Structure formats: C-alpha cells, structure tokens
C-alpha cells in the first residue's frame, strides 16, 4: 500500500489528548499547589510579576511551568477537537449513533469534571466539554437538514442564523466548557469546511480570544484526511478517566 504523507486523524487526536492532559494537570494540581504557596495571581503574565516570582526560586520556576503548560501547550487541544468534530460529522456513517455517543459521555463525564475542577460531585454552573461538542453537532445537523429542505436561500440563511444563535446562547446559558465561543468556533469551521486553507484561516480567527490557540492549526494543516488508528472510543473513555485520576492525585498528595 502506498503511504499517504501528512498527519492522520488519530495522530491529531493524540496531539490533542497530550495537550489536554498537560492543561488539566496544570489546572488541577500545579495551580492549586502554587496557590497554597501564596501565589494567587496564576494568570498574571506581566514580565515584572514573573521576574519577581523567579527570584523566589523553585516556586517561580513552577509558576513559569504552569504558564507554559496552560497558555501554550494546553491551548492546542480544543481547536483540534473542534476540527475533528466537523470532520467526524461529515464522515460518519451513522450520525444518530455519533450524537448519542456524545450525549452519553456528556453525562458520564460530568461528575469527574466537577470533582477535578470544583472539588464536588455536582457543580451546577459549569459543565464539561462534551456538552459543547454535543450542542455543536446538533447545530450542524439542523443546518444540514434546513439546507436540504428549504429551497429559499434567504429563509434558509435566516433559519441557520437562528440555529447558530440559539446553539451559542444555549452553550452560554448552561455554562458548558468554552461556552458560546466554542460553539461559534465549530460553526465557522463547518461553514468553511470545503476549502482547507479557508477553514484554517477561519479557525485562527475564531480562536483569537486565546492568543496561542491558533497554533493548533499548524498540525491541522498537515491533516491528510485519513482516519489512522482506530481510536473511536479512546478519547471518550480517556476524558472522564484522566479527570478522575487527577482528582485522586489531588486528594492523595495535595
């Protein structure tokens, strides 16, 4: 068989998983460790503040590590998952099954998410990223249904805009991870899906609110359209599992 150059979907997924674990490890463990050492402004990235902390020795170095893990490495995961969601929506042979799987893991992942980030089994103001992906998937499905059923372009566009706004509003209302901004980003990636260069440009614009997130589209640019290894359920299981592990490590060592 002729080898296809580029990055497969499974490789993109692995890059996103490493990025996600790096981000969550810093958020759940390292950030709390720093706060217990008296560093409460974990998002302060001014040169003056960092230089002051570095004078404290190892705590300052850990603070810099926290920033790199969250603000650089950790920002790659979600844009890649958004791109893969759009790809999966187009390529899946059973959208109902795909949608059902997303919703199932919305429920399965919620307690691990709340335990890891809020220290309690139920935190009603925020919910995990599977809700963001699920709402985005339903939005794309409704867009496609409307496109196939409504021949009047203006009416179709107005309907799609209403669905877009409703999905973004729902994401913000239920407090899903990344909220309306995440759902809008998926929408833009879907709208520009027919041209990879335009899609990448749209993705970079959609994630400008996170300065380093557009870097995620560097590996996306090398995506070769191939599935790669069969990792269909790996991410689904890995997401709640690694959150539970982080919560256990927090209880054990912090």
Coordinates of N, CA and C in Angstrom, one line a residue:
X1 N 0.8 -1.2 0.0 CA 0.0 0.0 0.0 C 0.9 1.3 0.0
X2 N 0.4 2.3 -0.7 CA 1.2 3.5 -0.8 C 0.9 4.3 0.4
X3 N 2.0 4.8 1.0 CA 1.9 5.6 2.3 C 1.5 7.0 1.9
X4 N 0.5 7.5 2.7 CA 0.0 8.8 2.4 C 0.7 9.8 3.4
X5 N 1.3 10.8 2.8 CA 2.0 11.8 3.7 C 1.0 12.6 4.5
X6 N 1.5 13.2 5.6 CA 0.7 14.0 6.4 C 0.3 13.4 7.7
X7 N -0.6 14.0 8.4 CA -1.0 13.6 9.8 C -2.4 13.0 9.7
X8 N -2.6 11.8 10.2 CA -3.9 11.2 10.2 C -4.8 11.8 11.3
X9 N -6.0 11.4 11.3 CA -7.0 11.9 12.3 C -6.6 11.4 13.7
X10 N -6.1 10.1 13.8 CA -5.8 9.6 15.1 C -4.5 10.3 15.6
X11 N -3.6 10.7 14.8 CA -2.4 11.4 15.2 C -2.8 12.8 15.8
X12 N -3.8 13.5 15.1 CA -4.3 14.7 15.6 C -4.9 14.5 16.9
X13 N -5.7 13.4 17.1 CA -6.4 13.2 18.3 C -5.4 13.0 19.4
X14 N -4.2 12.3 19.2 CA -3.2 12.0 20.2 C -2.6 13.4 20.6
X15 N -2.3 14.2 19.6 CA -1.7 15.6 19.9 C -2.7 16.3 20.9
X16 N -4.0 16.3 20.5 CA -4.9 17.0 21.4 C -5.0 16.4 22.8
X17 N -4.9 15.1 22.9 CA -5.0 14.4 24.2 C -3.8 14.8 25.1
X18 N -2.6 14.8 24.5 CA -1.4 15.2 25.2 C -1.6 16.7 25.7
X19 N -2.1 17.5 24.8 CA -2.3 18.9 25.1 C -3.3 19.1 26.3
X20 N -4.4 18.3 26.2 CA -5.4 18.4 27.2 C -5.0 17.9 28.6
X21 N -4.2 16.8 28.6 CA -3.7 16.3 29.9 C -2.7 17.3 30.5
X22 N -1.9 17.9 29.7 CA -0.9 18.9 30.1 C -1.7 20.1 30.8
X23 N -2.7 20.6 30.1 CA -3.5 21.7 30.6 C -4.2 21.3 31.9
X24 N -4.9 20.2 31.9 CA -5.6 19.8 33.1 C -4.7 19.5 34.3
X25 N -3.6 18.9 34.0 CA -2.6 18.7 35.1 C -2.2 20.0 35.8
X26 N -1.9 21.0 34.9 CA -1.5 22.3 35.5 C -2.7 22.9 36.2
X27 N -3.9 22.8 35.7 CA -5.0 23.5 36.3 C -5.4 22.8 37.6
X28 N -5.5 21.5 37.7 CA -6.0 20.8 38.8 C -4.9 20.6 39.9
X29 N -3.7 20.3 39.5 CA -2.6 20.1 40.5 C -1.7 21.2 40.7
X30 N -1.0 21.7 39.7 CA 0.0 22.7 39.8 C -0.5 24.0 40.2
X31 N -1.7 24.4 39.7 CA -2.3 25.7 40.1 C -2.6 25.7 41.5
X32 N -3.2 24.6 42.1 CA -3.6 24.6 43.5 C -2.3 24.6 44.4
X33 N -1.3 23.9 43.9 CA 0.0 23.8 44.6 C 0.5 25.2 44.8
X34 N 0.5 26.0 43.7 CA 1.0 27.4 43.7 C 0.2 28.2 44.6
X35 N -1.1 28.1 44.6 CA -2.0 28.9 45.5 C -1.7 28.6 46.9
X36 N -1.4 27.4 47.2 CA -1.1 27.0 48.6 C 0.3 27.6 49.0
X37 N 1.1 27.9 48.0 CA 2.4 28.6 48.3 C 2.3 30.1 48.3
X38 N 1.0 30.6 48.2 CA 0.8 32.0 48.3 C 0.7 32.8 47.0
X39 N 0.8 32.0 45.9 CA 0.7 32.7 44.5 C -0.7 32.5 44.0
X40 N -1.5 33.6 44.2 CA -2.9 33.6 43.8 C -3.2 34.1 42.4
X41 N -2.3 35.0 41.9 CA -2.5 35.5 40.6 C -1.8 34.6 39.5
X42 N -2.4 33.5 39.3 CA -1.8 32.5 38.4 C -2.0 32.9 37.0
X43 N -2.8 33.9 36.7 CA -3.0 34.3 35.3 C -2.2 35.6 35.0
X44 N -1.5 36.1 36.0 CA -0.7 37.3 35.7 C 0.6 37.0 35.0
X45 N 0.7 37.4 33.8 CA 1.9 37.1 32.9 C 2.7 38.3 32.6
X46 N 2.6 39.3 33.4 CA 3.5 40.5 33.2 C 4.9 40.2 33.5
X47 N 5.9 40.7 32.7 CA 7.3 40.4 32.9 C 7.7 40.8 34.3
X48 N 7.2 41.8 34.8 CA 7.6 42.3 36.2 C 7.2 41.3 37.2
X49 N 6.0 40.7 37.1 CA 5.5 39.8 38.1 C 6.3 38.5 38.0
X50 N 6.5 38.0 36.7 CA 7.3 36.8 36.6 C 8.7 36.9 37.1
X51 N 9.4 38.0 36.8 CA 10.7 38.2 37.3 C 10.8 38.2 38.8
X52 N 9.7 38.8 39.4 CA 9.7 38.8 40.9 C 9.5 37.4 41.5
X53 N 8.6 36.6 40.8 CA 8.5 35.3 41.3 C 9.7 34.4 41.1
X54 N 10.4 34.6 40.0 CA 11.6 33.8 39.7 C 12.7 34.0 40.8
X55 N 12.6 35.2 41.4 CA 13.6 35.5 42.5 C 13.3 34.6 43.7
X56 N 12.1 34.0 43.8 CA 11.7 33.1 44.9 C 12.3 31.7 44.7
X57 N 12.9 31.4 43.6 CA 13.5 30.1 43.4 C 12.5 29.1 42.7
X58 N 12.4 27.9 43.3 CA 11.6 26.8 42.6 C 10.2 27.2 42.4
X59 N 9.6 27.9 43.3 CA 8.2 28.3 43.2 C 8.0 29.2 41.9
X60 N 8.9 30.1 41.7 CA 8.8 30.9 40.5 C 9.0 30.1 39.2
X61 N 9.9 29.1 39.3 CA 10.1 28.2 38.1 C 8.8 27.4 37.8
X62 N 8.1 26.9 38.9 CA 6.9 26.2 38.8 C 5.8 27.1 38.2
X63 N 5.8 28.4 38.6 CA 4.8 29.3 38.0 C 5.0 29.4 36.5
X64 N 6.3 29.6 36.1 CA 6.5 29.6 34.6 C 6.1 28.4 33.9
X65 N 6.4 27.2 34.6 CA 6.0 25.9 34.0 C 4.4 25.9 33.9
X66 N 3.7 26.4 34.9 CA 2.3 26.4 34.9 C 1.8 27.2 33.6
X67 N 2.4 28.4 33.4 CA 2.0 29.2 32.3 C 2.2 28.5 31.0
X68 N 3.4 27.9 30.8 CA 3.7 27.2 29.6 C 2.7 26.0 29.4
X69 N 2.4 25.3 30.4 CA 1.5 24.1 30.3 C 0.1 24.5 30.0
X70 N -0.4 25.7 30.5 CA -1.7 26.1 30.3 C -1.9 27.0 29.1
X71 N -1.0 28.0 29.0 CA -1.2 29.0 28.0 C -0.6 28.7 26.6
X72 N 0.3 27.7 26.6 CA 0.9 27.4 25.3 C 0.5 25.9 24.9
X73 N 1.0 25.0 25.6 CA 0.7 23.6 25.3 C -0.8 23.3 25.4
X74 N -1.4 23.7 26.5 CA -2.8 23.4 26.8 C -3.8 24.0 25.8
X75 N -3.4 25.1 25.1 CA -4.4 25.8 24.2 C -4.6 25.1 22.9
X76 N -3.8 24.0 22.6 CA -3.9 23.3 21.3 C -5.1 22.3 21.3
X77 N -5.5 21.8 22.4 CA -6.4 20.7 22.4 C -7.8 21.0 21.8
X78 N -8.5 22.0 22.3 CA -9.8 22.3 21.9 C -10.0 22.7 20.5
X79 N -9.2 23.5 19.9 CA -9.3 23.7 18.4 C -9.2 22.5 17.6
X80 N -8.3 21.6 18.0 CA -8.1 20.3 17.2 C -9.4 19.5 17.4
X81 N -9.9 19.4 18.6 CA -11.2 18.6 18.8 C -12.3 19.2 18.0
X82 N -12.4 20.5 17.9 CA -13.4 21.2 17.1 C -13.3 20.8 15.6
X83 N -12.1 20.8 15.1 CA -11.8 20.4 13.8 C -12.2 19.0 13.5
X84 N -11.8 18.1 14.4 CA -12.1 16.7 14.3 C -13.6 16.4 14.4
X85 N -14.3 17.2 15.2 CA -15.8 17.1 15.3 C -16.4 17.4 13.9
X86 N -16.0 18.4 13.3 CA -16.5 18.7 11.9 C -16.2 17.6 10.9
X87 N -15.0 17.1 11.0 CA -14.6 16.0 10.1 C -15.4 14.8 10.4
X88 N -15.6 14.5 11.7 CA -16.4 13.3 12.1 C -17.8 13.4 11.6
X89 N -18.4 14.6 11.7 CA -19.8 14.9 11.3 C -19.9 14.6 9.8
X90 N -18.9 15.0 9.0 CA -19.0 14.7 7.6 C -18.8 13.3 7.2
X91 N -18.0 12.6 7.9 CA -17.5 11.3 7.5 C -18.2 10.1 8.2
X92 N -18.9 10.3 9.3 CA -19.6 9.2 10.0 C -20.6 8.6 9.2
X93 N -20.8 7.3 9.3 CA -21.8 6.6 8.6 C -23.1 6.5 9.4
X94 N -23.1 7.0 10.6 CA -24.3 6.9 11.5 C -24.3 8.1 12.4
X95 N -24.9 9.2 12.0 CA -24.9 10.4 12.8 C -25.7 10.3 14.1
X96 N -26.8 9.5 14.0 CA -27.6 9.3 15.2 C -26.8 8.6 16.3
X97 N -26.0 7.6 15.9 CA -25.1 6.9 16.9 C -24.0 7.8 17.4
X98 N -23.4 8.6 16.5 CA -22.4 9.6 16.9 C -23.0 10.6 17.9
X99 N -24.1 11.1 17.6 CA -24.7 12.1 18.5 C -25.1 11.5 19.9
X100 N -25.6 10.2 19.8 CA -26.0 9.6 21.1 C -24.7 9.3 21.9
X101 N -23.6 9.0 21.3 CA -22.4 8.7 22.0 C -21.9 10.0 22.7
X102 N -22.0 11.1 22.0 CA -21.6 12.4 22.5 C -22.4 12.7 23.8
X103 N -23.7 12.5 23.6 CA -24.6 12.8 24.8 C -24.4 11.9 26.0
X104 N -24.1 10.6 25.7 CA -23.8 9.7 26.8 C -22.6 10.1 27.6
X105 N -21.6 10.6 26.9 CA -20.4 11.0 27.6 C -20.5 12.4 28.2
X106 N -21.5 13.2 27.7 CA -21.8 14.4 28.5 C -22.2 14.0 29.9
X107 N -23.0 13.0 30.0 CA -23.5 12.6 31.3 C -22.4 11.8 32.1
X108 N -21.7 10.9 31.4 CA -20.6 10.1 32.1 C -19.5 11.0 32.6
X109 N -19.2 12.1 31.9 CA -18.0 12.9 32.3 C -18.3 14.0 33.3
X110 N -19.6 14.3 33.6 CA -19.9 15.5 34.3 C -19.4 15.4 35.8
X111 N -19.6 14.3 36.5 CA -19.1 14.1 37.8 C -17.6 14.2 37.9
X112 N -16.9 13.4 37.0 CA -15.4 13.6 37.0 C -14.9 15.0 36.8
X113 N -15.6 15.7 35.8 CA -15.3 17.1 35.5 C -15.5 18.0 36.8
X114 N -16.6 17.8 37.4 CA -16.9 18.7 38.6 C -15.9 18.3 39.8
X115 N -15.6 17.1 40.0 CA -14.7 16.7 41.0 C -13.3 17.3 40.8
X116 N -12.8 17.2 39.5 CA -11.5 17.6 39.2 C -11.3 19.1 39.3
X117 N -12.3 19.9 38.8 CA -12.1 21.3 38.8 C -12.8 22.1 39.9
X118 N -13.8 21.5 40.5 CA -14.5 22.2 41.6 C -14.6 21.5 42.9
X119 N -14.0 20.2 43.0 CA -13.9 19.5 44.2 C -15.2 19.0 44.8
X120 N -16.3 19.0 44.0 CA -17.6 18.4 44.4 C -18.2 17.7 43.3
X121 N -19.1 16.8 43.6 CA -19.7 15.9 42.6 C -20.6 16.6 41.7
X122 N -21.3 17.7 42.1 CA -22.2 18.4 41.2 C -21.9 19.9 41.4
X123 N -21.6 20.5 40.3 CA -21.4 22.0 40.2 C -22.3 22.5 39.1
X124 N -23.4 23.1 39.4 CA -24.5 23.4 38.5 C -24.2 24.5 37.5
X125 N -23.2 25.3 37.8 CA -22.9 26.5 36.9 C -22.1 26.2 35.7
X126 N -21.4 25.1 35.7 CA -20.5 24.7 34.6 C -20.6 23.3 34.2
X127 N -20.4 22.9 33.0 CA -20.4 21.5 32.6 C -19.3 21.3 31.5
X128 N -19.1 20.0 31.4 CA -17.9 19.6 30.6 C -17.9 19.8 29.1
X129 N -16.8 19.6 28.5 CA -16.7 20.0 27.1 C -17.5 19.1 26.1
X130 N -17.9 17.9 26.6 CA -18.8 17.1 25.7 C -20.1 17.8 25.4
X131 N -20.6 18.6 26.4 CA -21.8 19.4 26.1 C -21.6 20.4 25.0
X132 N -20.4 21.0 24.9 CA -20.1 21.9 23.9 C -20.1 21.2 22.5
X133 N -19.4 20.0 22.5 CA -19.4 19.2 21.3 C -20.7 18.7 20.8
X134 N -21.5 18.3 21.8 CA -22.9 17.8 21.5 C -23.8 18.9 20.9
X135 N -23.8 20.0 21.5 CA -24.6 21.1 21.0 C -24.1 21.5 19.6
X136 N -22.8 21.5 19.4 CA -22.3 21.9 18.1 C -22.7 20.9 17.1
X137 N -22.7 19.6 17.4 CA -23.1 18.6 16.5 C -24.5 18.7 16.1
X138 N -25.4 18.9 17.1 CA -26.8 19.1 16.8 C -27.0 20.4 15.9
X139 N -26.3 21.4 16.2 CA -26.3 22.6 15.3 C -26.0 22.3 13.9
X140 N -24.9 21.6 13.6 CA -24.5 21.2 12.3 C -25.6 20.3 11.6
X141 N -26.2 19.4 12.4 CA -27.2 18.5 11.9 C -28.4 19.3 11.4
X142 N -28.9 20.3 12.3 CA -30.0 21.1 11.9 C -29.7 22.0 10.7
X143 N -28.5 22.5 10.7 CA -28.1 23.3 9.5 C -28.3 22.5 8.2
X144 N -27.8 21.3 8.2 CA -27.8 20.4 7.0 C -29.2 20.1 6.7
X145 N -30.1 19.8 7.7 CA -31.5 19.5 7.4 C -32.2 20.6 6.8
X146 N -31.9 21.8 7.3 CA -32.6 23.0 6.8 C -32.1 23.3 5.3
X147 N -30.8 23.1 5.1 CA -30.3 23.3 3.7 C -30.9 22.3 2.7
X148 N -31.2 21.1 3.2 CA -31.8 20.2 2.2 C -33.3 20.3 2.0
X149 N -34.0 21.0 3.0 CA -35.4 21.1 3.0 C -36.0 22.5 2.6
X150 N -35.1 23.5 2.7 CA -35.6 24.8 2.4 C -35.0 25.4 1.1
X151 N -35.7 25.5 0.0 CA -35.2 26.0 -1.2 C -35.0 27.5 -1.3
X152 N -35.6 28.2 -0.4 CA -35.5 29.7 -0.5 C -34.2 30.1 0.3
X153 N -33.3 30.7 -0.4 CA -32.0 30.9 0.2 C -32.1 31.9 1.4
X154 N -32.8 33.0 1.2 CA -32.9 33.9 2.3 C -33.5 33.3 3.6
X155 N -34.6 32.6 3.4 CA -35.2 31.9 4.5 C -34.3 30.9 5.2
X156 N -33.5 30.2 4.3 CA -32.6 29.2 4.8 C -31.5 29.9 5.6
X157 N -31.0 31.0 5.1 CA -29.9 31.7 5.8 C -30.4 32.2 7.2
X158 N -31.6 32.8 7.2 CA -32.2 33.3 8.4 C -32.4 32.1 9.4
X159 N -32.8 31.0 8.9 CA -33.0 29.9 9.8 C -31.7 29.3 10.4
X160 N -30.7 29.3 9.5 CA -29.4 28.8 10.0 C -28.8 29.8 11.0
X161 N -29.0 31.1 10.8 CA -28.5 32.1 11.7 C -29.2 31.9 13.1
X162 N -30.5 31.7 13.0 CA -31.3 31.5 14.3 C -30.8 30.2 15.0
X163 N -30.5 29.2 14.3 CA -30.0 27.9 14.9 C -28.6 28.2 15.5
X164 N -27.8 29.0 14.8 CA -26.5 29.3 15.2 C -26.5 30.1 16.6
X165 N -27.4 31.1 16.6 CA -27.5 32.0 17.8 C -28.1 31.2 18.9
X166 N -29.1 30.3 18.7 CA -29.7 29.5 19.7 C -28.7 28.5 20.3
X167 N -27.9 27.9 19.5 CA -26.9 27.0 20.0 C -25.8 27.7 20.8
X168 N -25.4 28.8 20.4 CA -24.4 29.6 21.1 C -25.0 30.1 22.5
X169 N -26.3 30.6 22.4 CA -26.9 31.0 23.6 C -27.1 29.9 24.6
X170 N -27.5 28.7 24.1 CA -27.7 27.5 25.0 C -26.3 27.2 25.7
X171 N -25.3 27.2 24.9 CA -24.0 26.8 25.4 C -23.6 27.8 26.5
X172 N -23.9 29.1 26.4 CA -23.5 30.1 27.4 C -24.4 29.9 28.6
X173 N -25.7 29.6 28.3 CA -26.7 29.5 29.4 C -26.4 28.3 30.4
X174 N -26.0 27.2 29.8 CA -25.8 26.0 30.7 C -24.3 26.0 31.2
X175 N -23.5 27.0 30.7 CA -22.1 27.0 31.2 C -21.2 25.9 30.7
X176 N -21.4 25.4 29.5 CA -20.6 24.4 29.0 C -19.1 24.9 28.8
X177 N -18.2 24.1 28.8 CA -16.8 24.5 28.6 C -16.6 25.3 27.3
X178 N -16.0 26.4 27.4 CA -15.8 27.4 26.3 C -17.0 28.1 25.9
X179 N -18.2 27.7 26.4 CA -19.4 28.4 26.2 C -19.7 28.7 24.7
X180 N -20.3 29.9 24.5 CA -20.7 30.3 23.1 C -19.5 30.4 22.2
X181 N -18.4 30.8 22.7 CA -17.2 31.0 21.8 C -16.8 29.6 21.2
X182 N -16.9 28.6 22.0 CA -16.5 27.3 21.4 C -17.5 26.8 20.4
X183 N -18.8 27.0 20.6 CA -19.8 26.6 19.6 C -19.7 27.5 18.3
X184 N -19.4 28.8 18.5 CA -19.2 29.6 17.3 C -18.0 29.2 16.5
X185 N -16.9 28.8 17.2 CA -15.7 28.3 16.5 C -16.0 27.0 15.7
X186 N -16.8 26.1 16.2 CA -17.2 24.9 15.5 C -18.0 25.3 14.2
X187 N -18.9 26.3 14.5 CA -19.8 26.7 13.3 C -19.0 27.3 12.2
X188 N -17.9 28.1 12.5 CA -17.1 28.7 11.5 C -16.3 27.6 10.8
X189 N -15.8 26.6 11.5 CA -15.0 25.5 10.9 C -15.9 24.7 10.0
X190 N -17.2 24.6 10.3 CA -18.1 23.9 9.4 C -18.4 24.7 8.2
X191 N -18.7 25.9 8.3 CA -19.1 26.8 7.2 C -18.0 26.8 6.2
X192 N -16.7 26.7 6.6 CA -15.6 26.8 5.6 C -14.9 25.5 5.4
X193 N -15.7 24.4 5.6 CA -15.2 23.0 5.5 C -14.7 22.6 4.2
X194 N -15.2 23.2 3.1 CA -15.0 22.8 1.7 C -13.6 23.2 1.2
X195 N -13.0 24.1 1.9 CA -11.6 24.6 1.5 C -10.7 24.6 2.7
X196 N -9.7 23.8 2.8 CA -8.9 23.6 4.0 C -8.2 25.0 4.3
X197 N -7.7 25.7 3.4 CA -7.0 26.9 3.7 C -7.9 27.9 4.3
X198 N -9.1 28.0 3.7 CA -10.1 29.0 4.3 C -10.6 28.5 5.7
X199 N -10.7 27.2 5.8 CA -11.1 26.7 7.1 C -10.1 27.0 8.2
X200 N -8.8 26.8 7.9 CA -7.8 27.1 8.8 C -7.8 28.6 9.2
X201 N -7.9 29.4 8.2 CA -8.0 30.9 8.4 C -9.1 31.2 9.3
X202 N -10.3 30.6 9.0 CA -11.5 30.9 9.9 C -11.3 30.4 11.3
X203 N -10.6 29.2 11.4 CA -10.3 28.7 12.8 C -9.4 29.6 13.5
X204 N -8.4 30.1 12.9 CA -7.5 31.0 13.6 C -8.2 32.3 14.1
X205 N -9.1 32.8 13.2 CA -9.8 34.0 13.6 C -10.8 33.6 14.8
X206 N -11.4 32.5 14.7 CA -12.4 32.0 15.8 C -11.7 31.9 17.1
X207 N -10.4 31.6 17.1 CA -9.7 31.3 18.4 C -8.8 32.5 18.8
X208 N -8.9 33.6 18.2 CA -8.0 34.7 18.5 C -8.2 35.2 20.0
X209 N -9.3 34.8 20.6 CA -9.5 35.2 22.0 C -8.6 34.4 22.9
X210 N -7.9 33.3 22.4 CA -6.9 32.7 23.1 C -5.6 32.8 22.3
X211 N -4.7 33.6 22.7 CA -3.6 34.0 21.9 C -2.8 32.9 21.2
X212 N -2.6 31.8 21.9 CA -1.8 30.7 21.4 C -2.6 29.6 20.7
X213 N -3.9 29.6 20.9 CA -4.8 28.6 20.3 C -4.7 28.4 18.8
X214 N -4.5 29.5 18.0 CA -4.3 29.3 16.6 C -3.2 28.4 16.2
X215 N -2.2 28.2 17.1 CA -1.1 27.3 16.8 C -1.6 25.9 16.5
X216 N -2.7 25.6 17.0 CA -3.3 24.2 16.8 C -3.5 23.9 15.4
X217 N -3.7 25.0 14.6 CA -4.0 24.7 13.2 C -2.7 24.4 12.3
X218 N -1.5 24.5 13.0 CA -0.3 24.0 12.3 C -0.4 22.5 12.0
X219 N -0.6 21.7 13.0 CA -0.8 20.2 12.7 C -2.0 20.0 11.9
X220 N -3.1 20.7 12.1 CA -4.3 20.6 11.2 C -4.0 20.8 9.8
X221 N -3.1 21.7 9.5 CA -2.7 22.0 8.1 C -2.1 20.8 7.4
X222 N -1.5 19.9 8.2 CA -0.9 18.7 7.6 C -1.8 17.4 7.7
X223 N -3.0 17.6 8.0 CA -4.0 16.5 8.1 C -4.2 16.0 6.7
X224 N -4.1 14.6 6.6 CA -4.2 14.0 5.2 C -5.5 13.4 4.9
X225 N -6.5 13.6 5.8 CA -7.8 13.1 5.5 C -8.0 11.6 5.9
X226 N -7.0 11.0 6.4 CA -7.1 9.6 6.7 C -7.4 9.4 8.2
X227 N -8.1 8.3 8.5 CA -8.6 8.0 9.9 C -7.4 7.6 10.8
X228 N -6.5 6.8 10.3 CA -5.4 6.4 11.1 C -5.8 5.2 12.0
X229 N -5.2 5.1 13.2 CA -5.6 4.1 14.1 C -7.0 4.2 14.5
X230 N -7.6 3.1 14.9 CA -9.0 3.1 15.4 C -9.0 3.5 16.8
X231 N -9.2 4.8 17.1 CA -9.3 5.3 18.4 C -10.6 5.9 18.7
X232 N -11.7 5.3 18.1 CA -13.0 5.9 18.3 C -13.4 6.1 19.7
X233 N -13.2 5.1 20.6 CA -13.6 5.2 21.9 C -12.5 5.6 22.9
X234 N -11.3 5.8 22.5 CA -10.2 6.1 23.4 C -10.4 7.5 24.0
X235 N -10.7 8.5 23.2 CA -10.9 9.8 23.7 C -12.1 9.8 24.7
X236 N -13.2 9.2 24.3 CA -14.4 9.2 25.1 C -14.1 8.7 26.5
X237 N -13.4 7.6 26.6 CA -13.1 7.0 27.9 C -12.0 7.7 28.6
X238 N -11.1 8.2 27.8 CA -9.9 8.8 28.4 C -10.3 10.1 29.1
X239 N -11.2 10.9 28.6 CA -11.6 12.2 29.1 C -12.1 12.0 30.6
X240 N -13.1 11.3 30.9 CA -13.5 11.2 32.3 C -12.5 10.4 33.2
X241 N -11.8 9.5 32.6 CA -10.8 8.7 33.3 C -9.7 9.5 33.8
X242 N -9.1 10.4 32.9 CA -8.0 11.2 33.4 C -8.4 12.3 34.4
X243 N -9.7 12.7 34.3 CA -10.1 13.7 35.3 C -10.3 13.1 36.7
X244 N -10.8 11.8 36.7 CA -10.9 11.1 38.0 C -9.5 10.9 38.5
X245 N -8.5 10.5 37.7 CA -7.2 10.3 38.2 C -6.6 11.6 38.8
X246 N -6.8 12.7 38.1 CA -6.2 14.0 38.6 C -6.9 14.3 39.9
X247 N -8.2 14.0 40.1 CA -8.8 14.3 41.3 C -8.3 13.4 42.4
X248 N -8.0 12.1 42.1 CA -7.4 11.2 43.1 C -6.0 11.7 43.5
X249 N -5.2 12.1 42.5 CA -3.9 12.6 42.9 C -4.0 13.9 43.8
X250 N -5.0 14.7 43.5 CA -5.2 15.9 44.3 C -5.5 15.5 45.7
X251 N -6.4 14.5 45.9 CA -6.7 14.1 47.3 C -5.6 13.4 48.0
X252 N -4.8 12.7 47.2 CA -3.7 11.9 47.8 C -2.5 12.8 48.2
X253 N -2.2 13.8 47.4 CA -0.9 14.5 47.6 C -1.1 16.0 47.9
X254 N -2.3 16.5 47.7 CA -2.4 17.9 48.0 C -3.5 18.2 49.1

